[in-house]
Amino acid sequence: MLIDTHGRVATDLRVSLTDRCNLRCTYCMPEEGLRWLARPDLLDDDEIVRLVRIAVTRLGVTEVRFTGGEPLLRPGLVAVVERCAALDPRPRLSLTTNGIGLERTAPALRAAGLDRVNVSLDTLRPDVFRTLTRRDRHHDVLAGLAAARAAGLAPVKVNTVLMPGLNDDEAPDLLAWAVGHGYELRFIEQMPLDAQHGWKRDDMITADDVLRSLRTRFTLTEEGGTERGSAPAERWLVDGGPHRVGVIASVTRPFCRACDRTRLTADGQVRTCLFAREETDLRGALRAGAPDEEIARIWALAMWGKKAGSGLDDPAFLQPDRPMSAIGG
């Protein structure tokens, strides 16, 4: 069991498969100049599957999310998913992606055992997409979303970050579009993930800003009947339901007290939090021939020391030094 000194139990594993990405989103990374991890530093497929197996069979993990960078760039992704889906007990498997390449791979991923996807899309306007991502791939993301829905990777969730002066006026249009296509939209407050350290708390579009904008066109009713628990999104029924919209207030209303996540970086480090400054090396233990029980012990000890919060609710928060592309969302 991955328990910490605050009584939280981690059952949700985020696995970064690569630090590389085929977009250059302004809130995530600079347009050029990033140094990618060398191939020998990355976990190979067998190492990833072994660590997932240890997490599931020895440490109580029940949910596994593959992330990046962009996980669709990982050679062998479908085989990794298939092998993880064959574990007993079987974890629930999901993928966070920018959607580029999903049109081609969605059927194979579903057949391999992937349960659902989260696709990042911040705008309905191709010109704004080019500005935000520095790439002309808007049509590919839309095609990927449609393919995921057709393949049965449901619910298809769409993650959106609103940026001042770029897409901050699009919240109602995005929700109308998501409802029309059967996607579940989730707005996420911009976090300090950019390697160029351009994030400013005062410029951020907050969860309350998003809700005010949505209510100019929709009636939102806070979802009842279930406890939010460790789920990061506060969910609202749209015009009485059944469609829902989520708002993840990572900065203004952090959910650290109920966090149930543990993270594995692309180069085999355990991170107890997306914004943790310390890491614990599992790759070294793997490659030194450590048995499963020793790797599980190292992992459990790392999680025992997890801090109470991320620090994002502190106005003086300083961004971590490690590039976020290798850590995963």
Short mmCIF file of C-alpha atoms in Angstrom, two decimals:
data_model
loop_
_atom_site.label_atom_id
_atom_site.label_comp_id
_atom_site.label_asym_id
_atom_site.label_seq_id
_atom_site.Cartn_x
_atom_site.Cartn_y
_atom_site.Cartn_z
CA MET A 1 0.00 0.00 0.00
CA LEU A 2 1.24 3.50 -0.86
CA ILE A 3 0.23 5.46 2.23
CA ASP A 4 1.70 8.73 3.46
CA THR A 5 2.03 10.32 6.88
CA HIS A 6 -1.20 12.30 6.28
CA GLY A 7 -3.24 9.13 5.83
CA ARG A 8 -3.69 9.41 2.06
CA VAL A 9 -3.47 6.22 0.00
CA ALA A 10 -2.23 6.39 -3.58
CA THR A 11 -4.19 4.13 -5.92
CA ASP A 12 -3.84 6.19 -9.13
CA LEU A 13 -0.54 5.84 -11.03
CA ARG A 14 0.48 8.34 -13.72
CA VAL A 15 3.15 6.94 -16.04
CA SER A 16 5.05 9.33 -18.32
CA LEU A 17 6.14 7.36 -21.38
CA THR A 18 8.26 10.04 -23.05
CA ASP A 19 9.39 13.61 -22.58
CA ARG A 20 8.87 14.41 -26.27
CA CYS A 21 5.88 16.18 -27.77
CA ASN A 22 4.79 17.17 -31.28
CA LEU A 23 3.24 20.45 -30.08
CA ARG A 24 4.90 23.41 -28.38
CA CYS A 25 2.08 24.79 -26.24
CA THR A 26 2.99 28.20 -24.89
CA TYR A 27 1.99 27.29 -21.32
CA CYS A 28 4.04 24.09 -21.33
CA MET A 29 7.36 24.49 -23.15
CA PRO A 30 9.42 26.90 -25.25
CA GLU A 31 9.32 26.65 -29.04
CA GLU A 32 12.86 25.32 -29.21
CA GLY A 33 15.95 24.72 -27.09
CA LEU A 34 14.74 21.86 -24.86
CA ARG A 35 17.17 19.03 -24.26
CA TRP A 36 15.40 15.69 -24.58
CA LEU A 37 16.24 12.69 -22.47
CA ALA A 38 18.74 10.31 -24.04
CA ARG A 39 17.21 6.98 -25.08
CA PRO A 40 19.25 4.94 -22.53
CA ASP A 41 17.83 7.12 -19.76
CA LEU A 42 14.24 6.26 -20.65
CA LEU A 43 12.54 3.21 -19.21
CA ASP A 44 12.12 0.51 -21.82
CA ASP A 45 8.84 -1.32 -22.36
CA ASP A 46 9.70 -4.23 -20.10
CA GLU A 47 10.71 -1.87 -17.30
CA ILE A 48 7.49 0.11 -17.59
CA VAL A 49 5.34 -3.02 -17.50
CA ARG A 50 7.29 -4.42 -14.57
CA LEU A 51 6.85 -1.24 -12.52
CA VAL A 52 3.15 -1.11 -13.34
CA ARG A 53 2.87 -4.76 -12.30
CA ILE A 54 4.59 -4.06 -8.99
CA ALA A 55 2.31 -1.09 -8.39
CA VAL A 56 -0.82 -3.11 -9.16
CA THR A 57 -0.01 -6.43 -7.52
CA ARG A 58 2.00 -5.26 -4.51
CA LEU A 59 1.09 -1.64 -3.81
CA GLY A 60 -2.65 -1.42 -4.34
CA VAL A 61 -2.76 0.71 -7.52
CA THR A 62 -6.09 0.33 -9.36
CA GLU A 63 -5.88 3.11 -11.98
CA VAL A 64 -3.05 3.66 -14.48
CA ARG A 65 -2.89 6.75 -16.72
CA PHE A 66 -0.30 6.90 -19.51
CA THR A 67 0.98 10.42 -20.15
CA GLY A 68 3.94 12.22 -21.69
CA GLY A 69 5.13 14.48 -23.17
CA GLU A 70 2.90 12.97 -25.83
CA PRO A 71 2.41 9.25 -25.17
CA LEU A 72 1.29 8.50 -28.73
CA LEU A 73 4.89 9.19 -29.78
CA ARG A 74 6.06 6.19 -27.75
CA PRO A 75 6.93 3.22 -29.99
CA GLY A 76 5.31 0.10 -28.61
CA LEU A 77 2.52 1.94 -26.81
CA VAL A 78 -0.18 -0.49 -27.93
CA ALA A 79 1.84 -3.46 -26.69
CA VAL A 80 2.47 -1.77 -23.33
CA VAL A 81 -1.26 -1.16 -22.93
CA GLU A 82 -2.05 -4.76 -23.86
CA ARG A 83 0.43 -6.16 -21.34
CA CYS A 84 -0.84 -3.91 -18.56
CA ALA A 85 -4.44 -4.85 -19.36
CA ALA A 86 -3.48 -8.51 -18.88
CA LEU A 87 -2.40 -7.95 -15.26
CA ASP A 88 -4.34 -9.58 -12.43
CA PRO A 89 -5.95 -7.68 -10.85
CA ARG A 90 -6.60 -5.65 -13.98
CA PRO A 91 -6.14 -1.90 -13.50
CA ARG A 92 -8.36 0.63 -15.24
CA LEU A 93 -6.27 2.10 -18.07
CA SER A 94 -6.48 5.58 -19.56
CA LEU A 95 -4.39 7.91 -21.69
CA THR A 96 -3.83 11.67 -21.71
CA THR A 97 -2.96 12.88 -25.21
CA ASN A 98 -2.97 15.93 -27.44
CA GLY A 99 -4.94 13.85 -29.94
CA ILE A 100 -2.49 14.02 -32.82
CA GLY A 101 -2.23 10.48 -34.16
CA LEU A 102 -5.26 9.28 -32.21
CA GLU A 103 -7.34 8.92 -35.38
CA ARG A 104 -4.94 6.19 -36.51
CA THR A 105 -4.32 4.47 -33.17
CA ALA A 106 -7.65 4.64 -31.31
CA PRO A 107 -9.03 1.30 -32.59
CA ALA A 108 -5.80 -0.55 -31.76
CA LEU A 109 -5.59 1.02 -28.31
CA ARG A 110 -9.18 0.03 -27.55
CA ALA A 111 -8.54 -3.53 -28.74
CA ALA A 112 -5.43 -3.67 -26.54
CA GLY A 113 -7.48 -2.83 -23.46
CA LEU A 114 -7.37 0.94 -23.06
CA ASP A 115 -10.54 2.08 -21.33
CA ARG A 116 -10.71 5.80 -22.09
CA VAL A 117 -8.83 8.94 -23.13
CA ASN A 118 -8.38 12.55 -22.08
CA VAL A 119 -7.63 14.81 -25.05
CA SER A 120 -6.23 18.32 -24.67
CA LEU A 121 -7.97 20.96 -26.80
CA ASP A 122 -7.99 24.62 -25.82
CA THR A 123 -9.83 26.26 -28.69
CA LEU A 124 -12.30 25.73 -31.53
CA ARG A 125 -10.50 28.27 -33.70
CA PRO A 126 -7.65 26.94 -35.88
CA ASP A 127 -5.82 30.28 -35.85
CA VAL A 128 -5.85 30.41 -32.05
CA PHE A 129 -4.71 26.78 -31.97
CA ARG A 130 -1.69 27.71 -34.09
CA THR A 131 -0.87 30.57 -31.73
CA LEU A 132 -1.21 28.42 -28.61
CA THR A 133 0.58 25.31 -29.88
CA ARG A 134 2.88 26.78 -32.56
CA ARG A 135 1.64 24.05 -34.89
CA ASP A 136 -1.11 23.76 -37.54
CA ARG A 137 -2.71 20.51 -36.31
CA HIS A 138 -6.17 21.55 -35.13
CA HIS A 139 -7.92 19.30 -37.65
CA ASP A 140 -5.88 16.30 -36.44
CA VAL A 141 -7.06 16.78 -32.86
CA LEU A 142 -10.72 16.95 -33.92
CA ALA A 143 -10.27 13.81 -36.01
CA GLY A 144 -8.61 12.05 -33.09
CA LEU A 145 -11.49 12.92 -30.78
CA ALA A 146 -14.02 11.55 -33.23
CA ALA A 147 -12.00 8.36 -33.63
CA ALA A 148 -11.76 7.85 -29.88
CA ARG A 149 -15.52 8.19 -29.54
CA ALA A 150 -16.13 5.79 -32.44
CA ALA A 151 -13.71 3.25 -30.91
CA GLY A 152 -15.57 3.26 -27.60
CA LEU A 153 -12.88 4.95 -25.51
CA ALA A 154 -15.56 6.45 -23.31
CA PRO A 155 -16.10 8.77 -21.66
CA VAL A 156 -14.02 10.93 -23.98
CA LYS A 157 -12.86 13.83 -21.84
CA VAL A 158 -11.56 17.09 -23.26
CA ASN A 159 -9.10 19.11 -21.17
CA THR A 160 -9.06 22.86 -21.78
CA VAL A 161 -6.84 25.63 -20.43
CA LEU A 162 -8.01 29.20 -20.96
CA MET A 163 -5.37 31.86 -21.55
CA PRO A 164 -5.98 35.60 -21.18
CA GLY A 165 -6.25 37.43 -24.47
CA LEU A 166 -6.23 34.24 -26.55
CA ASN A 167 -9.13 31.90 -25.81
CA ASP A 168 -10.63 33.26 -22.58
CA ASP A 169 -13.85 34.14 -24.44
CA GLU A 170 -14.43 30.59 -25.71
CA ALA A 171 -15.76 28.79 -22.63
CA PRO A 172 -19.48 28.83 -23.62
CA ASP A 173 -18.71 27.88 -27.25
CA LEU A 174 -16.47 25.02 -26.12
CA LEU A 175 -19.14 23.67 -23.80
CA ALA A 176 -21.85 23.86 -26.48
CA TRP A 177 -19.53 22.02 -28.87
CA ALA A 178 -18.65 19.33 -26.29
CA VAL A 179 -22.32 18.73 -25.43
CA GLY A 180 -23.15 18.44 -29.12
CA HIS A 181 -20.47 15.81 -29.69
CA GLY A 182 -20.95 13.85 -26.48
CA TYR A 183 -17.61 14.78 -24.94
CA GLU A 184 -17.10 15.66 -21.27
CA LEU A 185 -15.36 19.03 -21.07
CA ARG A 186 -13.06 19.92 -18.18
CA PHE A 187 -11.56 23.35 -17.72
CA ILE A 188 -8.21 23.34 -15.92
CA GLU A 189 -6.66 26.38 -14.29
CA GLN A 190 -3.32 27.19 -15.85
CA MET A 191 -0.50 25.87 -13.69
CA PRO A 192 3.19 26.85 -13.69
CA LEU A 193 4.30 24.10 -16.07
CA ASP A 194 6.20 26.24 -18.57
CA ALA A 195 9.93 25.73 -18.83
CA GLN A 196 10.38 29.40 -19.70
CA HIS A 197 8.82 30.46 -16.38
CA GLY A 198 6.28 32.80 -17.96
CA TRP A 199 3.38 31.84 -15.66
CA LYS A 200 1.94 34.68 -13.58
CA ARG A 201 -0.66 33.97 -10.97
CA ASP A 202 -2.37 37.33 -11.39
CA ASP A 203 -2.95 36.69 -15.13
CA MET A 204 -4.52 33.27 -14.65
CA ILE A 205 -8.12 32.55 -15.69
CA THR A 206 -9.58 31.09 -12.50
CA ALA A 207 -12.27 28.47 -12.00
CA ASP A 208 -14.65 31.19 -10.86
CA ASP A 209 -13.95 33.14 -14.06
CA VAL A 210 -14.83 30.04 -16.09
CA LEU A 211 -18.07 29.42 -14.22
CA ARG A 212 -19.17 33.03 -14.61
CA SER A 213 -18.56 32.82 -18.34
CA LEU A 214 -20.44 29.52 -18.72
CA ARG A 215 -23.44 30.85 -16.81
CA THR A 216 -23.97 33.54 -19.43
CA ARG A 217 -25.37 30.76 -21.66
CA PHE A 218 -26.02 27.69 -19.50
CA THR A 219 -27.66 26.79 -16.21
CA LEU A 220 -25.13 24.95 -14.07
CA THR A 221 -26.18 22.80 -11.13
CA GLU A 222 -23.53 21.39 -8.84
CA GLU A 223 -23.57 17.63 -9.19
CA GLY A 224 -24.90 15.92 -6.09
CA GLY A 225 -25.33 12.39 -4.88
CA THR A 226 -21.65 11.45 -4.93
CA GLU A 227 -18.64 12.51 -2.94
CA ARG A 228 -15.90 14.23 -4.90
CA GLY A 229 -13.26 12.33 -2.94
CA SER A 230 -9.91 12.39 -4.72
CA ALA A 231 -11.37 13.44 -8.08
CA PRO A 232 -9.74 16.74 -9.10
CA ALA A 233 -12.75 18.06 -11.03
CA GLU A 234 -15.74 19.77 -9.48
CA ARG A 235 -18.58 18.70 -11.78
CA TRP A 236 -21.71 20.55 -12.80
CA LEU A 237 -24.85 19.39 -14.63
CA VAL A 238 -25.45 21.43 -17.77
CA ASP A 239 -29.04 22.67 -18.13
CA GLY A 240 -30.27 19.96 -15.78
CA GLY A 241 -28.22 17.13 -17.32
CA PRO A 242 -27.36 14.54 -18.40
CA HIS A 243 -24.33 16.39 -19.79
CA ARG A 244 -21.67 17.52 -17.33
CA VAL A 245 -18.81 19.98 -17.26
CA GLY A 246 -15.86 19.82 -14.91
CA VAL A 247 -13.69 22.57 -13.48
CA ILE A 248 -10.29 21.72 -12.00
CA ALA A 249 -9.20 24.56 -9.72
CA SER A 250 -5.66 23.29 -9.18
CA VAL A 251 -4.38 26.69 -8.05
CA THR A 252 -7.28 28.47 -6.36
CA ARG A 253 -8.91 25.40 -4.74
CA PRO A 254 -6.23 22.68 -4.62
CA PHE A 255 -7.37 19.15 -3.80
CA CYS A 256 -4.17 17.98 -2.10
CA ARG A 257 -5.91 16.73 1.06
CA ALA A 258 -7.56 13.93 -0.89
CA CYS A 259 -4.83 13.29 -3.46
CA ASP A 260 -4.50 9.61 -4.39
CA ARG A 261 -1.79 9.87 -7.07
CA THR A 262 1.72 8.56 -7.46
CA ARG A 263 3.81 9.45 -10.50
CA LEU A 264 6.47 7.68 -12.51
CA THR A 265 8.62 9.81 -14.78
CA ALA A 266 9.80 8.77 -18.22
CA ASP A 267 13.27 8.08 -16.79
CA GLY A 268 12.04 5.96 -13.90
CA GLN A 269 11.77 8.37 -10.98
CA VAL A 270 8.96 8.35 -8.43
CA ARG A 271 7.41 11.78 -7.84
CA THR A 272 4.93 12.11 -5.02
CA CYS A 273 3.42 15.24 -6.56
CA LEU A 274 3.49 16.96 -9.96
CA PHE A 275 5.28 19.86 -8.26
CA ALA A 276 7.54 17.91 -5.94
CA ARG A 277 11.19 18.93 -5.97
CA GLU A 278 12.45 15.56 -4.81
CA GLU A 279 12.47 12.31 -6.77
CA THR A 280 13.22 8.71 -5.85
CA ASP A 281 15.09 6.56 -8.35
CA LEU A 282 13.50 3.24 -9.32
CA ARG A 283 15.35 2.85 -12.62
CA GLY A 284 18.65 2.36 -10.84
CA ALA A 285 17.18 -0.36 -8.62
CA LEU A 286 15.61 -2.07 -11.64
CA ARG A 287 18.83 -2.11 -13.60
CA ALA A 288 20.86 -3.22 -10.59
CA GLY A 289 18.74 -6.37 -10.38
CA ALA A 290 16.64 -5.52 -7.33
CA PRO A 291 13.77 -7.95 -6.69
CA ASP A 292 10.15 -6.79 -6.83
CA GLU A 293 9.82 -6.60 -3.06
CA GLU A 294 12.79 -4.23 -2.82
CA ILE A 295 11.43 -1.96 -5.54
CA ALA A 296 8.04 -1.94 -3.80
CA ARG A 297 9.74 -1.03 -0.52
CA ILE A 298 11.61 1.91 -2.12
CA TRP A 299 8.40 3.13 -3.74
CA ALA A 300 6.37 2.86 -0.55
CA LEU A 301 9.06 4.70 1.42
CA ALA A 302 9.06 7.52 -1.13
CA MET A 303 5.29 7.94 -0.85
CA TRP A 304 5.43 7.85 2.95
CA GLY A 305 7.28 11.17 2.82
CA LYS A 306 4.75 12.93 0.58
CA LYS A 307 4.14 16.53 1.65
CA ALA A 308 0.75 17.81 2.72
CA GLY A 309 0.29 20.10 -0.28
CA SER A 310 1.72 21.15 -3.62
CA GLY A 311 2.41 24.74 -2.63
CA LEU A 312 0.32 26.06 -5.54
CA ASP A 313 -1.96 27.89 -3.14
CA ASP A 314 1.02 29.96 -1.99
CA PRO A 315 1.27 33.23 -3.98
CA ALA A 316 5.05 32.98 -3.65
CA PHE A 317 5.14 29.58 -5.34
CA LEU A 318 8.23 29.08 -7.48
CA GLN A 319 8.14 26.78 -10.47
CA PRO A 320 10.08 23.53 -10.26
CA ASP A 321 13.32 23.28 -12.18
CA ARG A 322 12.71 19.93 -13.87
CA PRO A 323 11.01 20.11 -17.31
CA MET A 324 7.41 18.96 -16.93
CA SER A 325 7.36 17.06 -20.22
CA ALA A 326 9.13 14.10 -18.62
CA ILE A 327 6.85 14.03 -15.58
CA GLY A 328 3.38 13.85 -17.09
CA GLY A 329 0.08 15.41 -16.24
#
